[in-house]
Amino acid sequence: MTEQLQCSVVIPTYNRKAHLAHTLDSLVRQTLPRERFEVLVVDDGSSDGTEELVGGYADRLDVRYFFQPDDGWQVARARNVGVAAARGAVTVMIDSGVVLHSEALAGHLTAHRKASGPVALVGYLYGFTVDNADAEALEREIDTDDPDATMAGFARTGTRFDIREYFYEKYTDDFNGLPAPWVVFWTGHVSAPTAAIRAAGGFDENFRSWGGEDLDLGYRLHRDGVRFELCRDASAIHLPHYKDFEENEDAAAPNYQYMARKYGTPITGLLTELRTVTPFDFNDVIAERGLPACADHLAQHGVAG
């Protein structure tokens, strides 16, 4: 990587102006010099003044704004717009409302630089949950003006850990050897080589409701030989906002069914059971049932990719 632009941060957003402002503020505070990263905000049809907000950061960030009309859930298309426009060798994908530690982008780039080959990094997300439980209390604990201190406090007290901490403790931070490491590749905070994302085909825009489009890309990156691991040096806080676990699971169910049909392997077929088989025991169930690796299954049936 050169000393110039190295990293592209892609942020899809929809009517979350206040949360997006906190995300952009955290990017202004990065220790990585401004000239080494760009910010690509892709607006999926907001009507809350998001464009004006983003424009107000032009003097502090190398930021570009893209708009697509509101035509329902199009987060896959929004991320593809950002990836297509990215100029950095590494693309970091975060959600609006994710507040990065000041060393987060530097952490992503250091890990990519040290890797022996292409790697998909899962960034750490303090405060990340699957529902709205304890949101008010969490909001009171977060100092958006000093997120580094907030994260240090969470680490010191052993609170507000990423919901996937159980997964990391069980499989270690280097979980690439699992048959399905992509099951925790959740694009609230991840990174991967821009070229690898493009070579994998980007996000499948047939995902038109919440859930699954990130796992789908992760699956293809895995099949392309990209390694998966956690990057604790790239940490962030997931600001609380309204979400309903049951509603999200209802929205995601047809997406998991679509992905199972799309790839047609026993492992991807397990996605249709995600209401009872959680991402945290997904790989255990694969082992318990003796399911073949996707590549082995497809090779056995004479199917490429």
PDB file of C-alpha atoms in Angstrom:
ATOM      1  CA  MET A   1       0.000   0.000   0.000  1.00  0.00           C
ATOM      2  CA  THR A   2       1.234   3.508  -0.748  1.00  0.00           C
ATOM      3  CA  GLU A   3       1.488   6.348   1.734  1.00  0.00           C
ATOM      4  CA  GLN A   4      -1.464   8.002   0.017  1.00  0.00           C
ATOM      5  CA  LEU A   5      -5.051   6.789  -0.134  1.00  0.00           C
ATOM      6  CA  GLN A   6      -5.211   3.273   1.288  1.00  0.00           C
ATOM      7  CA  CYS A   7      -8.679   2.801   2.690  1.00  0.00           C
ATOM      8  CA  SER A   8     -12.267   3.439   1.591  1.00  0.00           C
ATOM      9  CA  VAL A   9     -14.982   3.570   4.248  1.00  0.00           C
ATOM     10  CA  VAL A  10     -18.420   2.687   2.845  1.00  0.00           C
ATOM     11  CA  ILE A  11     -21.458   3.747   4.889  1.00  0.00           C
ATOM     12  CA  PRO A  12     -25.005   3.005   3.676  1.00  0.00           C
ATOM     13  CA  THR A  13     -27.650   5.071   5.416  1.00  0.00           C
ATOM     14  CA  TYR A  14     -31.363   5.789   5.458  1.00  0.00           C
ATOM     15  CA  ASN A  15     -32.964   8.540   7.561  1.00  0.00           C
ATOM     16  CA  ARG A  16     -30.433   8.176  10.395  1.00  0.00           C
ATOM     17  CA  LYS A  17     -28.934  11.650  10.313  1.00  0.00           C
ATOM     18  CA  ALA A  18     -28.196  11.902  14.038  1.00  0.00           C
ATOM     19  CA  HIS A  19     -26.501   8.507  14.194  1.00  0.00           C
ATOM     20  CA  LEU A  20     -24.582   9.203  10.993  1.00  0.00           C
ATOM     21  CA  ALA A  21     -23.220  12.424  12.490  1.00  0.00           C
ATOM     22  CA  HIS A  22     -21.678  10.459  15.364  1.00  0.00           C
ATOM     23  CA  THR A  23     -20.162   8.008  12.875  1.00  0.00           C
ATOM     24  CA  LEU A  24     -18.649  10.816  10.807  1.00  0.00           C
ATOM     25  CA  ASP A  25     -17.360  12.545  13.935  1.00  0.00           C
ATOM     26  CA  SER A  26     -15.518   9.351  14.849  1.00  0.00           C
ATOM     27  CA  LEU A  27     -13.933   9.303  11.386  1.00  0.00           C
ATOM     28  CA  VAL A  28     -12.731  12.873  11.845  1.00  0.00           C
ATOM     29  CA  ARG A  29     -10.941  11.707  15.012  1.00  0.00           C
ATOM     30  CA  GLN A  30      -9.030   8.853  13.339  1.00  0.00           C
ATOM     31  CA  THR A  31      -5.278   8.732  13.927  1.00  0.00           C
ATOM     32  CA  LEU A  32      -4.860   7.543  10.336  1.00  0.00           C
ATOM     33  CA  PRO A  33      -4.002  10.715   8.395  1.00  0.00           C
ATOM     34  CA  ARG A  34      -6.903  12.175   6.467  1.00  0.00           C
ATOM     35  CA  GLU A  35      -5.179  11.752   3.101  1.00  0.00           C
ATOM     36  CA  ARG A  36      -4.950   7.977   3.594  1.00  0.00           C
ATOM     37  CA  PHE A  37      -8.677   7.257   3.685  1.00  0.00           C
ATOM     38  CA  GLU A  38     -11.887   8.342   2.002  1.00  0.00           C
ATOM     39  CA  VAL A  39     -15.489   8.141   3.178  1.00  0.00           C
ATOM     40  CA  LEU A  40     -18.292   7.110   0.819  1.00  0.00           C
ATOM     41  CA  VAL A  41     -21.787   7.731   2.185  1.00  0.00           C
ATOM     42  CA  VAL A  42     -24.492   6.043   0.125  1.00  0.00           C
ATOM     43  CA  ASP A  43     -27.949   7.376   0.912  1.00  0.00           C
ATOM     44  CA  ASP A  44     -30.812   4.957   0.232  1.00  0.00           C
ATOM     45  CA  GLY A  45     -33.405   7.697  -0.250  1.00  0.00           C
ATOM     46  CA  SER A  46     -33.290   9.681   2.999  1.00  0.00           C
ATOM     47  CA  SER A  47     -35.560  12.680   3.522  1.00  0.00           C
ATOM     48  CA  ASP A  48     -34.038  13.991   6.773  1.00  0.00           C
ATOM     49  CA  GLY A  49     -31.291  16.294   5.498  1.00  0.00           C
ATOM     50  CA  THR A  50     -28.597  13.621   5.252  1.00  0.00           C
ATOM     51  CA  GLU A  51     -27.028  15.199   2.154  1.00  0.00           C
ATOM     52  CA  GLU A  52     -26.594  18.549   3.903  1.00  0.00           C
ATOM     53  CA  LEU A  53     -25.110  16.821   6.942  1.00  0.00           C
ATOM     54  CA  VAL A  54     -22.521  14.972   4.856  1.00  0.00           C
ATOM     55  CA  GLY A  55     -21.637  18.150   2.958  1.00  0.00           C
ATOM     56  CA  GLY A  56     -20.781  19.788   6.253  1.00  0.00           C
ATOM     57  CA  TYR A  57     -17.852  17.393   6.718  1.00  0.00           C
ATOM     58  CA  ALA A  58     -16.139  18.206   3.418  1.00  0.00           C
ATOM     59  CA  ASP A  59     -13.583  20.417   5.162  1.00  0.00           C
ATOM     60  CA  ARG A  60     -12.600  17.634   7.588  1.00  0.00           C
ATOM     61  CA  LEU A  61     -12.919  14.425   5.585  1.00  0.00           C
ATOM     62  CA  ASP A  62     -12.320  13.222   2.052  1.00  0.00           C
ATOM     63  CA  VAL A  63     -16.016  12.430   1.743  1.00  0.00           C
ATOM     64  CA  ARG A  64     -18.269  11.674  -1.210  1.00  0.00           C
ATOM     65  CA  TYR A  65     -22.055  11.443  -1.141  1.00  0.00           C
ATOM     66  CA  PHE A  66     -24.176   9.193  -3.353  1.00  0.00           C
ATOM     67  CA  PHE A  67     -27.966   9.137  -3.500  1.00  0.00           C
ATOM     68  CA  GLN A  68     -30.365   6.487  -4.750  1.00  0.00           C
ATOM     69  CA  PRO A  69     -34.156   6.926  -4.688  1.00  0.00           C
ATOM     70  CA  ASP A  70     -36.104   5.235  -1.926  1.00  0.00           C
ATOM     71  CA  ASP A  71     -37.364   2.025  -3.517  1.00  0.00           C
ATOM     72  CA  GLY A  72     -37.590  -0.232  -0.493  1.00  0.00           C
ATOM     73  CA  TRP A  73     -34.752  -2.065   1.213  1.00  0.00           C
ATOM     74  CA  GLN A  74     -31.663  -1.648  -0.999  1.00  0.00           C
ATOM     75  CA  VAL A  75     -28.702  -1.881   1.352  1.00  0.00           C
ATOM     76  CA  ALA A  76     -26.946  -4.398  -0.926  1.00  0.00           C
ATOM     77  CA  ARG A  77     -27.182  -1.988  -3.846  1.00  0.00           C
ATOM     78  CA  ALA A  78     -26.066   0.903  -1.651  1.00  0.00           C
ATOM     79  CA  ARG A  79     -22.938  -0.940  -0.543  1.00  0.00           C
ATOM     80  CA  ASN A  80     -22.228  -1.922  -4.153  1.00  0.00           C
ATOM     81  CA  VAL A  81     -22.321   1.742  -5.140  1.00  0.00           C
ATOM     82  CA  GLY A  82     -19.697   2.468  -2.512  1.00  0.00           C
ATOM     83  CA  VAL A  83     -17.493  -0.498  -3.408  1.00  0.00           C
ATOM     84  CA  ALA A  84     -17.640   0.393  -7.112  1.00  0.00           C
ATOM     85  CA  ALA A  85     -16.477   3.934  -6.355  1.00  0.00           C
ATOM     86  CA  ALA A  86     -13.831   2.952  -3.793  1.00  0.00           C
ATOM     87  CA  ARG A  87     -10.269   4.041  -4.545  1.00  0.00           C
ATOM     88  CA  GLY A  88      -8.595   2.396  -1.547  1.00  0.00           C
ATOM     89  CA  ALA A  89      -7.010  -1.051  -1.621  1.00  0.00           C
ATOM     90  CA  VAL A  90      -9.010  -1.925   1.502  1.00  0.00           C
ATOM     91  CA  THR A  91     -12.722  -1.293   1.922  1.00  0.00           C
ATOM     92  CA  VAL A  92     -14.058  -0.878   5.445  1.00  0.00           C
ATOM     93  CA  MET A  93     -17.825  -1.268   5.711  1.00  0.00           C
ATOM     94  CA  ILE A  94     -19.673   0.201   8.677  1.00  0.00           C
ATOM     95  CA  ASP A  95     -23.271   1.110   9.431  1.00  0.00           C
ATOM     96  CA  SER A  96     -24.447   4.595  10.294  1.00  0.00           C
ATOM     97  CA  GLY A  97     -24.505   4.617  14.073  1.00  0.00           C
ATOM     98  CA  VAL A  98     -21.201   2.761  14.416  1.00  0.00           C
ATOM     99  CA  VAL A  99     -18.722   4.966  16.282  1.00  0.00           C
ATOM    100  CA  LEU A 100     -15.126   3.957  15.624  1.00  0.00           C
ATOM    101  CA  HIS A 101     -12.238   3.986  18.054  1.00  0.00           C
ATOM    102  CA  SER A 102      -9.669   6.551  16.920  1.00  0.00           C
ATOM    103  CA  GLU A 103      -7.239   3.720  16.044  1.00  0.00           C
ATOM    104  CA  ALA A 104      -9.798   1.593  14.199  1.00  0.00           C
ATOM    105  CA  LEU A 105      -8.856   2.375  10.594  1.00  0.00           C
ATOM    106  CA  ALA A 106      -5.166   2.098  11.426  1.00  0.00           C
ATOM    107  CA  GLY A 107      -5.951  -1.259  13.034  1.00  0.00           C
ATOM    108  CA  HIS A 108      -7.681  -2.537   9.909  1.00  0.00           C
ATOM    109  CA  LEU A 109      -4.806  -1.465   7.659  1.00  0.00           C
ATOM    110  CA  THR A 110      -2.107  -2.906   9.919  1.00  0.00           C
ATOM    111  CA  ALA A 111      -3.859  -6.280  10.002  1.00  0.00           C
ATOM    112  CA  HIS A 112      -4.228  -6.326   6.218  1.00  0.00           C
ATOM    113  CA  ARG A 113      -0.610  -5.347   5.771  1.00  0.00           C
ATOM    114  CA  LYS A 114       0.585  -8.147   8.077  1.00  0.00           C
ATOM    115  CA  ALA A 115      -1.620 -10.813   6.486  1.00  0.00           C
ATOM    116  CA  SER A 116       0.055 -13.327   4.200  1.00  0.00           C
ATOM    117  CA  GLY A 117      -2.880 -13.192   1.801  1.00  0.00           C
ATOM    118  CA  PRO A 118      -6.326 -11.623   1.397  1.00  0.00           C
ATOM    119  CA  VAL A 119      -8.200 -11.446   4.686  1.00  0.00           C
ATOM    120  CA  ALA A 120     -11.741 -10.489   5.692  1.00  0.00           C
ATOM    121  CA  LEU A 121     -11.612  -8.792   9.070  1.00  0.00           C
ATOM    122  CA  VAL A 122     -14.501  -8.627  11.499  1.00  0.00           C
ATOM    123  CA  GLY A 123     -14.230  -5.453  13.563  1.00  0.00           C
ATOM    124  CA  TYR A 124     -15.209  -5.506  17.218  1.00  0.00           C
ATOM    125  CA  LEU A 125     -18.545  -3.918  18.167  1.00  0.00           C
ATOM    126  CA  TYR A 126     -19.092  -2.951  21.796  1.00  0.00           C
ATOM    127  CA  GLY A 127     -22.741  -2.685  22.744  1.00  0.00           C
ATOM    128  CA  PHE A 128     -23.949  -4.708  19.774  1.00  0.00           C
ATOM    129  CA  THR A 129     -27.102  -6.723  20.485  1.00  0.00           C
ATOM    130  CA  VAL A 130     -29.823  -8.326  18.388  1.00  0.00           C
ATOM    131  CA  ASP A 131     -32.715  -6.492  20.023  1.00  0.00           C
ATOM    132  CA  ASN A 132     -33.531  -3.269  21.841  1.00  0.00           C
ATOM    133  CA  ALA A 133     -32.888  -4.630  25.337  1.00  0.00           C
ATOM    134  CA  ASP A 134     -31.306  -2.170  27.785  1.00  0.00           C
ATOM    135  CA  ALA A 135     -30.944   0.454  25.054  1.00  0.00           C
ATOM    136  CA  GLU A 136     -31.670   3.423  27.297  1.00  0.00           C
ATOM    137  CA  ALA A 137     -29.098   2.377  29.875  1.00  0.00           C
ATOM    138  CA  LEU A 138     -26.488   1.768  27.182  1.00  0.00           C
ATOM    139  CA  GLU A 139     -27.149   5.165  25.642  1.00  0.00           C
ATOM    140  CA  ARG A 140     -26.448   6.830  28.992  1.00  0.00           C
ATOM    141  CA  GLU A 141     -23.118   4.999  29.264  1.00  0.00           C
ATOM    142  CA  ILE A 142     -21.781   6.117  25.879  1.00  0.00           C
ATOM    143  CA  ASP A 143     -19.844   9.350  25.555  1.00  0.00           C
ATOM    144  CA  THR A 144     -19.988  10.042  21.828  1.00  0.00           C
ATOM    145  CA  ASP A 145     -17.483  12.873  22.292  1.00  0.00           C
ATOM    146  CA  ASP A 146     -14.930  10.426  23.729  1.00  0.00           C
ATOM    147  CA  PRO A 147     -15.713   6.940  22.410  1.00  0.00           C
ATOM    148  CA  ASP A 148     -12.156   5.755  23.145  1.00  0.00           C
ATOM    149  CA  ALA A 149     -12.711   6.331  26.866  1.00  0.00           C
ATOM    150  CA  THR A 150     -16.120   4.652  26.689  1.00  0.00           C
ATOM    151  CA  MET A 151     -14.632   1.528  25.087  1.00  0.00           C
ATOM    152  CA  ALA A 152     -11.783   1.490  27.605  1.00  0.00           C
ATOM    153  CA  GLY A 153     -14.390   1.583  30.360  1.00  0.00           C
ATOM    154  CA  PHE A 154     -16.363  -1.280  28.837  1.00  0.00           C
ATOM    155  CA  ALA A 155     -13.169  -3.357  28.536  1.00  0.00           C
ATOM    156  CA  ARG A 156     -12.129  -2.545  32.098  1.00  0.00           C
ATOM    157  CA  THR A 157     -15.497  -3.433  33.645  1.00  0.00           C
ATOM    158  CA  GLY A 158     -16.177  -6.403  31.391  1.00  0.00           C
ATOM    159  CA  THR A 159     -19.465  -4.982  30.135  1.00  0.00           C
ATOM    160  CA  ARG A 160     -21.159  -4.284  26.813  1.00  0.00           C
ATOM    161  CA  PHE A 161     -19.043  -6.804  24.934  1.00  0.00           C
ATOM    162  CA  ASP A 162     -19.855  -7.664  21.327  1.00  0.00           C
ATOM    163  CA  ILE A 163     -22.613 -10.284  21.285  1.00  0.00           C
ATOM    164  CA  ARG A 164     -20.211 -12.523  19.324  1.00  0.00           C
ATOM    165  CA  GLU A 165     -17.680 -12.642  22.198  1.00  0.00           C
ATOM    166  CA  TYR A 166     -18.932 -16.129  23.082  1.00  0.00           C
ATOM    167  CA  PHE A 167     -18.124 -17.223  19.524  1.00  0.00           C
ATOM    168  CA  TYR A 168     -14.621 -15.732  19.704  1.00  0.00           C
ATOM    169  CA  GLU A 169     -13.904 -17.304  23.087  1.00  0.00           C
ATOM    170  CA  LYS A 170     -14.984 -20.701  21.782  1.00  0.00           C
ATOM    171  CA  TYR A 171     -13.123 -20.621  18.464  1.00  0.00           C
ATOM    172  CA  THR A 172     -10.410 -17.965  19.154  1.00  0.00           C
ATOM    173  CA  ASP A 173      -9.998 -14.736  17.219  1.00  0.00           C
ATOM    174  CA  ASP A 174      -8.498 -16.673  14.295  1.00  0.00           C
ATOM    175  CA  PHE A 175     -11.543 -18.760  13.378  1.00  0.00           C
ATOM    176  CA  ASN A 176     -10.753 -19.234   9.707  1.00  0.00           C
ATOM    177  CA  GLY A 177     -10.438 -23.008  10.108  1.00  0.00           C
ATOM    178  CA  LEU A 178     -14.166 -23.367  10.704  1.00  0.00           C
ATOM    179  CA  PRO A 179     -16.262 -24.772   7.840  1.00  0.00           C
ATOM    180  CA  ALA A 180     -18.404 -21.595   7.877  1.00  0.00           C
ATOM    181  CA  PRO A 181     -16.359 -18.683   9.291  1.00  0.00           C
ATOM    182  CA  TRP A 182     -18.532 -16.313   7.279  1.00  0.00           C
ATOM    183  CA  VAL A 183     -21.479 -16.853   9.639  1.00  0.00           C
ATOM    184  CA  VAL A 184     -20.298 -13.865  11.748  1.00  0.00           C
ATOM    185  CA  PHE A 185     -19.311 -11.654   8.822  1.00  0.00           C
ATOM    186  CA  TRP A 186     -21.826  -8.950   9.721  1.00  0.00           C
ATOM    187  CA  THR A 187     -21.226  -5.740   7.795  1.00  0.00           C
ATOM    188  CA  GLY A 188     -21.925  -3.401  10.686  1.00  0.00           C
ATOM    189  CA  HIS A 189     -18.130  -3.290  10.924  1.00  0.00           C
ATOM    190  CA  VAL A 190     -15.888  -5.354   8.633  1.00  0.00           C
ATOM    191  CA  SER A 191     -13.139  -4.892   6.073  1.00  0.00           C
ATOM    192  CA  ALA A 192     -11.733  -6.771   3.098  1.00  0.00           C
ATOM    193  CA  PRO A 193      -9.532  -6.050   0.093  1.00  0.00           C
ATOM    194  CA  THR A 194     -11.524  -4.007  -2.401  1.00  0.00           C
ATOM    195  CA  ALA A 195     -10.314  -6.218  -5.253  1.00  0.00           C
ATOM    196  CA  ALA A 196     -11.494  -9.358  -3.430  1.00  0.00           C
ATOM    197  CA  ILE A 197     -14.975  -7.918  -2.875  1.00  0.00           C
ATOM    198  CA  ARG A 198     -15.231  -6.995  -6.546  1.00  0.00           C
ATOM    199  CA  ALA A 199     -13.863 -10.357  -7.701  1.00  0.00           C
ATOM    200  CA  ALA A 200     -16.495 -12.117  -5.577  1.00  0.00           C
ATOM    201  CA  GLY A 201     -19.206 -10.128  -7.357  1.00  0.00           C
ATOM    202  CA  GLY A 202     -20.037  -7.697  -4.576  1.00  0.00           C
ATOM    203  CA  PHE A 203     -23.359  -7.869  -2.782  1.00  0.00           C
ATOM    204  CA  ASP A 204     -26.281  -9.747  -4.303  1.00  0.00           C
ATOM    205  CA  GLU A 205     -28.941  -7.094  -4.919  1.00  0.00           C
ATOM    206  CA  ASN A 206     -31.707  -9.693  -4.852  1.00  0.00           C
ATOM    207  CA  PHE A 207     -31.670  -9.346  -1.063  1.00  0.00           C
ATOM    208  CA  ARG A 208     -34.494  -6.835  -0.617  1.00  0.00           C
ATOM    209  CA  SER A 209     -35.239  -7.170   3.091  1.00  0.00           C
ATOM    210  CA  TRP A 210     -33.205  -7.199   6.283  1.00  0.00           C
ATOM    211  CA  GLY A 211     -30.572  -9.885   6.733  1.00  0.00           C
ATOM    212  CA  GLY A 212     -28.361 -12.277   4.837  1.00  0.00           C
ATOM    213  CA  GLU A 213     -26.682 -10.154   2.165  1.00  0.00           C
ATOM    214  CA  ASP A 214     -23.521  -9.905   4.264  1.00  0.00           C
ATOM    215  CA  LEU A 215     -23.351 -13.665   4.897  1.00  0.00           C
ATOM    216  CA  ASP A 216     -23.867 -14.217   1.183  1.00  0.00           C
ATOM    217  CA  LEU A 217     -20.836 -12.072   0.322  1.00  0.00           C
ATOM    218  CA  GLY A 218     -18.864 -13.683   3.141  1.00  0.00           C
ATOM    219  CA  TYR A 219     -19.634 -17.140   1.756  1.00  0.00           C
ATOM    220  CA  ARG A 220     -18.269 -16.179  -1.668  1.00  0.00           C
ATOM    221  CA  LEU A 221     -15.165 -14.551  -0.183  1.00  0.00           C
ATOM    222  CA  HIS A 222     -14.538 -17.766   1.762  1.00  0.00           C
ATOM    223  CA  ARG A 223     -14.964 -19.879  -1.385  1.00  0.00           C
ATOM    224  CA  ASP A 224     -12.444 -17.576  -3.098  1.00  0.00           C
ATOM    225  CA  GLY A 225      -9.829 -18.365  -0.450  1.00  0.00           C
ATOM    226  CA  VAL A 226     -10.075 -15.184   1.629  1.00  0.00           C
ATOM    227  CA  ARG A 227      -9.185 -15.782   5.301  1.00  0.00           C
ATOM    228  CA  PHE A 228     -11.509 -14.689   8.131  1.00  0.00           C
ATOM    229  CA  GLU A 229     -10.470 -13.404  11.537  1.00  0.00           C
ATOM    230  CA  LEU A 230     -11.403 -10.951  14.247  1.00  0.00           C
ATOM    231  CA  CYS A 231      -9.479  -7.671  14.473  1.00  0.00           C
ATOM    232  CA  ARG A 232      -9.694  -6.430  18.071  1.00  0.00           C
ATOM    233  CA  ASP A 233      -7.460  -3.480  17.187  1.00  0.00           C
ATOM    234  CA  ALA A 234     -10.353  -2.212  15.071  1.00  0.00           C
ATOM    235  CA  SER A 235     -13.011  -1.593  17.698  1.00  0.00           C
ATOM    236  CA  ALA A 236     -16.166   0.485  17.696  1.00  0.00           C
ATOM    237  CA  ILE A 237     -19.390   1.125  19.563  1.00  0.00           C
ATOM    238  CA  HIS A 238     -22.735   0.200  18.079  1.00  0.00           C
ATOM    239  CA  LEU A 239     -25.090   2.981  19.116  1.00  0.00           C
ATOM    240  CA  PRO A 240     -28.451   1.661  20.320  1.00  0.00           C
ATOM    241  CA  HIS A 241     -31.432   2.117  18.055  1.00  0.00           C
ATOM    242  CA  TYR A 242     -34.821   0.484  17.712  1.00  0.00           C
ATOM    243  CA  LYS A 243     -34.789  -3.072  16.410  1.00  0.00           C
ATOM    244  CA  ASP A 244     -36.990  -6.064  16.963  1.00  0.00           C
ATOM    245  CA  PHE A 245     -35.407  -9.522  16.888  1.00  0.00           C
ATOM    246  CA  GLU A 246     -38.558 -11.321  15.785  1.00  0.00           C
ATOM    247  CA  GLU A 247     -39.306  -8.771  13.063  1.00  0.00           C
ATOM    248  CA  ASN A 248     -35.761  -9.049  11.748  1.00  0.00           C
ATOM    249  CA  GLU A 249     -35.847 -12.834  11.791  1.00  0.00           C
ATOM    250  CA  ASP A 250     -39.156 -12.806   9.871  1.00  0.00           C
ATOM    251  CA  ALA A 251     -37.602 -10.484   7.282  1.00  0.00           C
ATOM    252  CA  ALA A 252     -34.440 -12.572   7.003  1.00  0.00           C
ATOM    253  CA  ALA A 253     -36.106 -15.993   6.667  1.00  0.00           C
ATOM    254  CA  PRO A 254     -36.803 -15.752   2.907  1.00  0.00           C
ATOM    255  CA  ASN A 255     -33.285 -14.426   2.360  1.00  0.00           C
ATOM    256  CA  TYR A 256     -31.739 -17.448   4.048  1.00  0.00           C
ATOM    257  CA  GLN A 257     -33.989 -19.706   1.990  1.00  0.00           C
ATOM    258  CA  TYR A 258     -32.859 -17.878  -1.153  1.00  0.00           C
ATOM    259  CA  MET A 259     -29.203 -18.314  -0.219  1.00  0.00           C
ATOM    260  CA  ALA A 260     -29.724 -22.014   0.519  1.00  0.00           C
ATOM    261  CA  ARG A 261     -31.272 -22.532  -2.930  1.00  0.00           C
ATOM    262  CA  LYS A 262     -28.658 -20.374  -4.618  1.00  0.00           C
ATOM    263  CA  TYR A 263     -25.685 -22.458  -3.503  1.00  0.00           C
ATOM    264  CA  GLY A 264     -27.352 -25.809  -2.902  1.00  0.00           C
ATOM    265  CA  THR A 265     -24.937 -27.235  -0.342  1.00  0.00           C
ATOM    266  CA  PRO A 266     -25.763 -28.949   2.956  1.00  0.00           C
ATOM    267  CA  ILE A 267     -23.995 -26.162   4.870  1.00  0.00           C
ATOM    268  CA  THR A 268     -25.863 -23.322   3.189  1.00  0.00           C
ATOM    269  CA  GLY A 269     -29.040 -25.366   3.599  1.00  0.00           C
ATOM    270  CA  LEU A 270     -28.504 -25.087   7.343  1.00  0.00           C
ATOM    271  CA  LEU A 271     -29.244 -21.376   7.039  1.00  0.00           C
ATOM    272  CA  THR A 272     -32.944 -22.217   6.781  1.00  0.00           C
ATOM    273  CA  GLU A 273     -32.731 -23.382  10.417  1.00  0.00           C
ATOM    274  CA  LEU A 274     -31.258 -20.150  11.794  1.00  0.00           C
ATOM    275  CA  ARG A 275     -34.202 -19.633  14.143  1.00  0.00           C
ATOM    276  CA  THR A 276     -33.079 -22.682  16.114  1.00  0.00           C
ATOM    277  CA  VAL A 277     -29.457 -23.063  15.006  1.00  0.00           C
ATOM    278  CA  THR A 278     -27.757 -19.823  16.029  1.00  0.00           C
ATOM    279  CA  PRO A 279     -24.685 -18.363  14.314  1.00  0.00           C
ATOM    280  CA  PHE A 280     -22.754 -19.227  17.479  1.00  0.00           C
ATOM    281  CA  ASP A 281     -23.418 -22.980  17.256  1.00  0.00           C
ATOM    282  CA  PHE A 282     -23.753 -23.132  13.453  1.00  0.00           C
ATOM    283  CA  ASN A 283     -20.302 -24.675  12.996  1.00  0.00           C
ATOM    284  CA  ASP A 284     -20.867 -27.152  15.842  1.00  0.00           C
ATOM    285  CA  VAL A 285     -24.017 -28.407  14.125  1.00  0.00           C
ATOM    286  CA  ILE A 286     -22.075 -28.792  10.876  1.00  0.00           C
ATOM    287  CA  ALA A 287     -19.618 -31.045  12.715  1.00  0.00           C
ATOM    288  CA  GLU A 288     -22.320 -32.944  14.616  1.00  0.00           C
ATOM    289  CA  ARG A 289     -24.179 -33.738  11.409  1.00  0.00           C
ATOM    290  CA  GLY A 290     -21.015 -34.528   9.471  1.00  0.00           C
ATOM    291  CA  LEU A 291     -21.877 -32.054   6.709  1.00  0.00           C
ATOM    292  CA  PRO A 292     -19.299 -31.901   3.926  1.00  0.00           C
ATOM    293  CA  ALA A 293     -17.402 -28.698   3.167  1.00  0.00           C
ATOM    294  CA  CYS A 294     -19.165 -26.701   0.469  1.00  0.00           C
ATOM    295  CA  ALA A 295     -16.246 -27.071  -1.950  1.00  0.00           C
ATOM    296  CA  ASP A 296     -16.190 -30.852  -1.430  1.00  0.00           C
ATOM    297  CA  HIS A 297     -19.939 -31.170  -1.911  1.00  0.00           C
ATOM    298  CA  LEU A 298     -19.918 -29.149  -5.111  1.00  0.00           C
ATOM    299  CA  ALA A 299     -16.897 -31.006  -6.489  1.00  0.00           C
ATOM    300  CA  GLN A 300     -18.570 -34.321  -5.743  1.00  0.00           C
ATOM    301  CA  HIS A 301     -21.624 -33.214  -7.689  1.00  0.00           C
ATOM    302  CA  GLY A 302     -19.618 -31.730 -10.548  1.00  0.00           C
ATOM    303  CA  VAL A 303     -20.591 -28.142  -9.819  1.00  0.00           C
ATOM    304  CA  ALA A 304     -18.018 -25.349 -10.082  1.00  0.00           C
ATOM    305  CA  GLY A 305     -17.910 -22.535  -7.489  1.00  0.00           C
TER     306      GLY A 305
END
